[in-house]
C-alpha positions as semicolon CSV with decimal commas, in nm:
position;residue;x (nm);y (nm);z (nm)
1;X;-3,865;-9,745;8,293
2;X;-4,096;-9,486;8,452
3;X;-4,234;-9,377;8,122
4;X;-4,285;-9,717;7,999
5;X;-4,463;-9,807;8,297
6;X;-4,686;-9,512;8,285
7;X;-4,846;-9,593;7,947
8;X;-5,050;-9,866;7,827
9;X;-5,190;-9,981;8,183
10;X;-5,427;-10,261;8,188
11;X;-5,738;-10,218;8,423
12;X;-5,921;-10,531;8,496
13;X;-6,304;-10,561;8,459
14;X;-6,335;-10,568;8,858
15;X;-6,122;-10,251;8,908
16;X;-6,305;-9,983;9,114
17;X;-6,132;-9,650;9,156
18;X;-6,339;-9,559;9,454
19;X;-6,246;-9,893;9,626
20;X;-5,877;-9,947;9,496
21;X;-5,766;-9,595;9,417
22;X;-5,508;-9,714;9,179
23;X;-5,367;-10,027;9,021
24;X;-5,088;-10,047;9,298
25;X;-5,395;-10,055;9,555
26;X;-5,574;-10,316;9,341
27;X;-5,259;-10,551;9,334
28;X;-5,176;-10,463;9,690
29;X;-4,819;-10,362;9,596
30;X;-4,608;-10,069;9,659
31;X;-4,496;-9,810;9,391
32;X;-4,122;-9,875;9,473
33;X;-4,171;-10,239;9,432
34;X;-3,868;-10,455;9,602
35;X;-3,733;-10,138;9,732
36;X;-3,995;-10,095;9,994
37;X;-4,015;-10,465;10,106
38;X;-3,889;-10,340;10,449
39;X;-4,088;-10,031;10,473
40;X;-4,315;-10,152;10,773
41;X;-3,968;-10,170;10,956
42;X;-3,890;-9,810;10,870
43;X;-3,624;-9,931;10,609
44;X;-3,596;-9,804;10,258
45;X;-3,353;-9,956;10,001
46;X;-3,168;-9,674;9,827
47;X;-2,858;-9,651;9,609
48;X;-2,570;-9,520;9,825
49;X;-2,234;-9,385;9,717
50;X;-1,921;-9,415;9,926
51;X;-1,835;-9,057;10,039
52;X;-1,472;-9,119;10,085
53;X;-1,199;-9,400;10,094
54;X;-1,231;-9,676;10,343
55;X;-1,079;-9,991;10,478
56;X;-1,306;-10,284;10,501
57;X;-1,267;-10,462;10,852
58;X;-1,373;-10,798;10,709
59;X;-1,145;-10,851;10,416
60;X;-0,905;-10,574;10,471
61;X;-0,941;-10,436;10,114
62;X;-0,954;-10,077;10,014
63;X;-1,288;-9,954;9,881
64;X;-1,263;-9,632;9,690
65;X;-1,466;-9,319;9,708
66;X;-1,765;-9,327;9,459
67;X;-1,835;-9,705;9,492
68;X;-2,209;-9,761;9,486
69;X;-2,398;-10,002;9,721
70;X;-2,775;-10,102;9,774
71;X;-2,808;-9,971;10,124
72;X;-3,066;-9,978;10,370
73;X;-3,172;-9,619;10,473
74;X;-3,319;-9,591;10,830
75;X;-3,375;-9,268;11,060
76;X;-3,203;-9,314;11,393
77;X;-3,252;-8,958;11,546
78;X;-3,237;-8,565;11,494
79;X;-2,979;-8,306;11,539
80;X;-3,203;-8,033;11,633
81;X;-3,457;-8,042;11,346
82;X;-3,231;-8,212;11,105
83;X;-3,278;-8,604;11,090
84;X;-2,998;-8,840;11,126
85;X;-2,999;-9,139;10,868
86;X;-2,808;-9,469;10,898
87;X;-2,700;-9,665;10,598
88;X;-2,626;-10,055;10,616
89;X;-2,464;-10,212;10,316
90;X;-2,279;-10,555;10,249
91;X;-1,915;-10,535;10,121
92;X;-1,903;-10,656;9,762
93;X;-1,582;-10,860;9,833
94;X;-1,680;-11,032;10,157
95;X;-1,978;-11,102;10,387
96;X;-1,889;-10,810;10,614
97;X;-2,162;-10,526;10,669
98;X;-2,074;-10,175;10,693
99;X;-2,278;-9,914;10,865
100;X;-2,244;-9,537;10,823
101;X;-2,465;-9,251;10,936
102;X;-2,489;-8,867;10,866
103;X;-2,316;-8,609;11,089
104;X;-2,518;-8,279;11,050
105;X;-2,306;-8,101;11,312
106;X;-1,979;-8,154;11,112
107;X;-2,155;-8,173;10,753
108;X;-1,995;-8,531;10,714
109;X;-2,039;-8,902;10,731
110;X;-1,936;-9,111;11,029
111;X;-1,842;-9,488;11,023
112;X;-2,036;-9,675;11,272
113;X;-1,905;-10,035;11,229
114;X;-1,760;-10,257;10,973
115;X;-1,488;-10,034;10,826
116;X;-1,232;-9,763;10,909
117;X;-1,160;-9,438;10,727
118;X;-0,865;-9,382;10,530
119;X;-0,690;-9,074;10,656
120;X;-0,578;-8,835;10,370
121;X;-0,671;-8,517;10,530
122;X;-0,418;-8,227;10,447
123;X;-0,244;-8,112;10,759
124;X;-0,135;-7,743;10,729
125;X;0,088;-7,758;11,028
126;X;0,284;-8,067;10,898
127;X;0,326;-7,896;10,558
128;X;0,454;-7,558;10,711
129;X;0,148;-7,367;10,581
130;X;-0,015;-7,056;10,755
131;X;-0,280;-7,197;10,985
132;X;-0,618;-7,046;10,981
133;X;-0,719;-6,834;11,288
134;X;-0,945;-7,020;11,528
135;X;-1,264;-6,848;11,659
136;X;-1,139;-6,823;11,998
137;X;-0,815;-6,640;11,900
138;X;-1,018;-6,394;11,678
139;X;-1,233;-6,280;11,976
140;X;-0,911;-6,235;12,177
141;X;-0,767;-6,028;11,891
142;X;-1,070;-5,814;11,885
143;X;-1,127;-5,765;12,245
144;X;-0,777;-5,798;12,423
145;X;-0,535;-5,513;12,324
146;X;-0,230;-5,674;12,496
147;X;-0,294;-6,014;12,322
148;X;-0,322;-5,831;11,995
149;X;0,010;-5,669;12,043
150;X;0,180;-5,989;12,158
151;X;0,031;-6,166;11,843
152;X;0,162;-5,906;11,601
153;X;0,505;-5,940;11,754
154;X;0,509;-6,322;11,711
155;X;0,397;-6,247;11,354
156;X;0,688;-6,029;11,279
157;X;0,925;-6,286;11,424
158;X;0,776;-6,554;11,186
159;X;0,817;-6,312;10,901
160;X;1,183;-6,244;10,976
161;X;1,252;-6,612;11,006
162;X;1,074;-6,714;10,681
163;X;1,209;-6,408;10,494
164;X;1,547;-6,574;10,366
165;X;1,368;-6,887;10,256
166;X;1,109;-6,668;10,056
167;X;1,384;-6,491;9,894
168;X;1,565;-6,796;9,795
169;X;1,232;-6,932;9,646
170;X;1,188;-6,617;9,436
171;X;1,546;-6,636;9,304
172;X;1,471;-7,001;9,226
173;X;1,144;-6,940;9,033
174;X;1,304;-6,665;8,848
175;X;1,579;-6,890;8,697
176;X;1,301;-7,119;8,591
177;X;1,046;-6,863;8,470
178;X;0,832;-6,971;8,179
179;X;0,848;-6,738;7,878
180;X;0,547;-6,899;7,718
181;X;0,323;-6,829;8,024
182;X;0,443;-6,462;8,019
183;X;0,379;-6,428;7,651
184;X;0,028;-6,578;7,702
185;X;-0,039;-6,326;7,980
186;X;0,089;-6,038;7,761
187;X;-0,124;-6,141;7,458
188;X;-0,435;-6,197;7,686
189;X;-0,389;-5,848;7,817
190;X;-0,356;-5,708;7,455
191;X;-0,671;-5,882;7,350
192;X;-0,865;-5,747;7,620
193;X;-0,738;-5,395;7,549
194;X;-0,780;-5,436;7,187
195;X;-1,146;-5,535;7,255
196;X;-1,212;-5,220;7,448
197;X;-1,049;-5,008;7,181
198;X;-1,268;-5,165;6,908
199;X;-1,576;-5,102;7,094
200;X;-1,490;-4,750;7,143
201;X;-1,411;-4,707;6,793
202;X;-1,747;-4,843;6,693
203;X;-1,927;-4,593;6,918
204;X;-1,700;-4,305;6,775
205;X;-1,799;-4,403;6,413
206;X;-2,160;-4,418;6,515
207;X;-2,131;-4,073;6,647
208;X;-1,959;-3,918;6,367
209;X;-2,189;-4,081;6,107
210;X;-2,485;-3,932;6,302
211;X;-2,342;-3,594;6,351
212;X;-2,164;-3,589;6,010
213;X;-1,812;-3,530;6,141
214;X;-1,488;-3,637;6,024
215;X;-1,270;-3,535;6,330
216;X;-1,119;-3,761;6,604
217;X;-1,332;-3,769;6,910
218;X;-1,170;-3,746;7,261
219;X;-1,276;-3,973;7,551
220;X;-1,591;-3,862;7,730
221;X;-1,552;-3,698;8,077
222;X;-1,787;-3,625;8,346
223;X;-1,702;-3,252;8,320
224;X;-1,807;-3,254;7,959
225;X;-2,140;-3,417;8,057
226;X;-2,218;-3,153;8,306
227;X;-2,113;-2,872;8,043
228;X;-2,313;-3,011;7,766
229;X;-2,622;-3,042;7,994
230;X;-2,603;-2,654;8,077
231;X;-2,574;-2,561;7,702
232;X;-2,876;-2,479;7,504
233;X;-2,873;-2,601;7,149
234;X;-3,135;-2,343;7,001
235;X;-3,061;-2,058;6,749
236;X;-3,089;-1,690;6,892
237;X;-3,323;-1,594;6,586
238;X;-3,622;-1,818;6,442
239;X;-3,644;-1,860;6,080
240;X;-3,931;-1,602;6,063
241;X;-3,696;-1,349;6,240
242;X;-3,423;-1,401;5,991
243;X;-3,655;-1,369;5,688
244;X;-3,800;-1,051;5,835
245;X;-3,456;-0,899;5,875
246;X;-3,349;-0,983;5,521
247;X;-3,672;-0,811;5,381
248;X;-3,592;-0,510;5,596
249;X;-3,245;-0,507;5,477
250;X;-3,343;-0,530;5,110
251;X;-3,629;-0,262;5,152
252;X;-3,375;-0,005;5,309
253;X;-3,109;-0,067;5,056
254;X;-3,065;0,197;4,762
255;X;-3,191;0,089;4,435
256;X;-2,959;0,312;4,246
257;X;-2,578;0,363;4,308
258;X;-2,487;0,732;4,385
259;X;-2,312;0,912;4,110
260;X;-1,957;1,035;4,179
261;X;-1,889;1,400;4,164
262;X;-2,157;1,704;4,164
263;X;-2,422;1,494;3,966
264;X;-2,785;1,433;4,063
265;X;-2,862;1,356;4,435
266;X;-2,971;1,016;4,544
267;X;-3,329;0,979;4,674
268;X;-3,402;0,770;4,980
269;X;-3,590;0,439;4,910
270;X;-3,873;0,545;5,108
271;X;-3,945;0,851;4,931
272;X;-3,881;0,706;4,590
273;X;-4,152;0,429;4,674
274;X;-4,402;0,692;4,777
275;X;-4,352;0,888;4,440
276;X;-4,389;0,562;4,238
277;X;-4,713;0,507;4,407
278;X;-4,834;0,843;4,318
279;X;-4,735;0,791;3,959
280;X;-4,910;0,477;3,959
281;X;-5,238;0,642;4,076
282;X;-5,220;0,913;3,820
283;X;-5,154;0,653;3,537
284;X;-5,479;0,473;3,678
285;X;-5,663;0,780;3,664
286;X;-5,564;0,870;3,313
287;X;-5,644;0,523;3,182
288;X;-5,988;0,540;3,349
289;X;-6,069;0,882;3,163
290;X;-5,991;0,733;2,841
291;X;-5,942;0,910;2,486
292;X;-6,314;1,040;2,489
293;X;-6,227;1,297;2,755
294;X;-6,051;1,607;2,651
295;X;-5,693;1,588;2,752
296;X;-5,563;1,761;3,053
297;X;-5,443;2,092;2,940
298;X;-5,235;2,339;3,155
299;X;-5,372;2,694;3,118
300;X;-5,120;2,954;2,957
301;X;-4,944;3,138;3,207
302;X;-5,018;3,514;3,248
303;X;-4,787;3,762;3,069
304;X;-4,610;3,858;3,381
305;X;-4,531;3,503;3,443
306;X;-4,484;3,369;3,098
307;X;-4,116;3,390;3,061
308;X;-3,921;3,200;3,331
309;X;-3,559;3,274;3,357
310;X;-3,300;3,020;3,228
311;X;-3,182;2,945;3,561
312;X;-3,519;2,878;3,669
313;X;-3,592;2,647;3,388
314;X;-3,277;2,442;3,474
315;X;-3,388;2,407;3,828
316;X;-3,740;2,281;3,719
317;X;-3,564;2,034;3,480
318;X;-3,335;1,907;3,727
319;X;-3,636;1,854;3,981
320;X;-3,823;1,678;3,725
321;X;-3,537;1,435;3,644
322;X;-3,468;1,359;4,006
323;X;-3,831;1,320;4,120
324;X;-4,001;1,128;3,833
325;X;-4,231;1,408;3,717
326;X;-4,608;1,347;3,659
327;X;-4,722;1,114;3,370
328;X;-4,983;1,382;3,264
329;X;-4,872;1,544;2,949
330;X;-4,795;1,931;2,941
331;X;-4,916;2,117;2,647
332;X;-4,833;2,470;2,766
333;X;-4,607;2,517;2,474
334;X;-4,800;2,319;2,225
335;X;-4,952;2,427;1,903
336;X;-5,300;2,450;2,066
337;X;-5,196;2,775;2,239
338;X;-5,105;2,926;1,910
339;X;-5,466;2,848;1,781
340;X;-5,631;3,063;2,045
């Protein structure tokens, strides 16, 4: 209704916003219409709902909780800063008027006239239930040691009196136990545990997929977290250090395997590389000289040194074989010597 009234409003030609303010001011009516007809007396018509069951004093009929009436709401006082409202309504079965008002101290409604409350309150003492401790009794229990000791003795006496009846009730309930409820509780517990297991398995699968593992994972412990935080997941040697150590191992390794028995001796890789370098230099020099230059000819030895012994020749041959002799040709025994 409010949405319908808020649209398509007709403003008369003599409507002046500065003078009337709104259409309600122009028509001299209240926004609540009939509900505010007694607003000058401090009364507002509201929709009131019966808070509990009552008996009407006029027709003696029962009025149930939740029955709604058009009631006159009026402020009659204050409880500290909380206002107290009174509601006056007419019974729907007779001409009797019922008056009720709020009770902020007890957080309840009080019947002023025209009806009586139907008492259906639960009395714990009549139903042999444990009564709640009053505030005064709580203060005595906290401050008075003798009263606390006496109260504890009375509680033990009540327990000893009620113990046989409690055991009898337990035996009676055990005979009428419900297997369906037990099964439902067991299945409910199993579903909860299964849900936790499935979540744990999903987490473990994610960890195994990330780390490329295929082993079962144990539950995580606080001690494992502390130990993992202390570990350093770095290799002792970098990639460059590993490559450098590999090259050193290759360069220090022998190129030729040593011969068994009394054969030629094996030279070290360092001296062998040095000799190969010298040989390369001599080959470069020979290539630079070219065929136009006279070949390097070793002079003929003097007569007293012309004929070395066989043992000496054997030693020289061995040294030449083992030390990769020079690439410069030796013409000491060639035909050119005989030409001179």
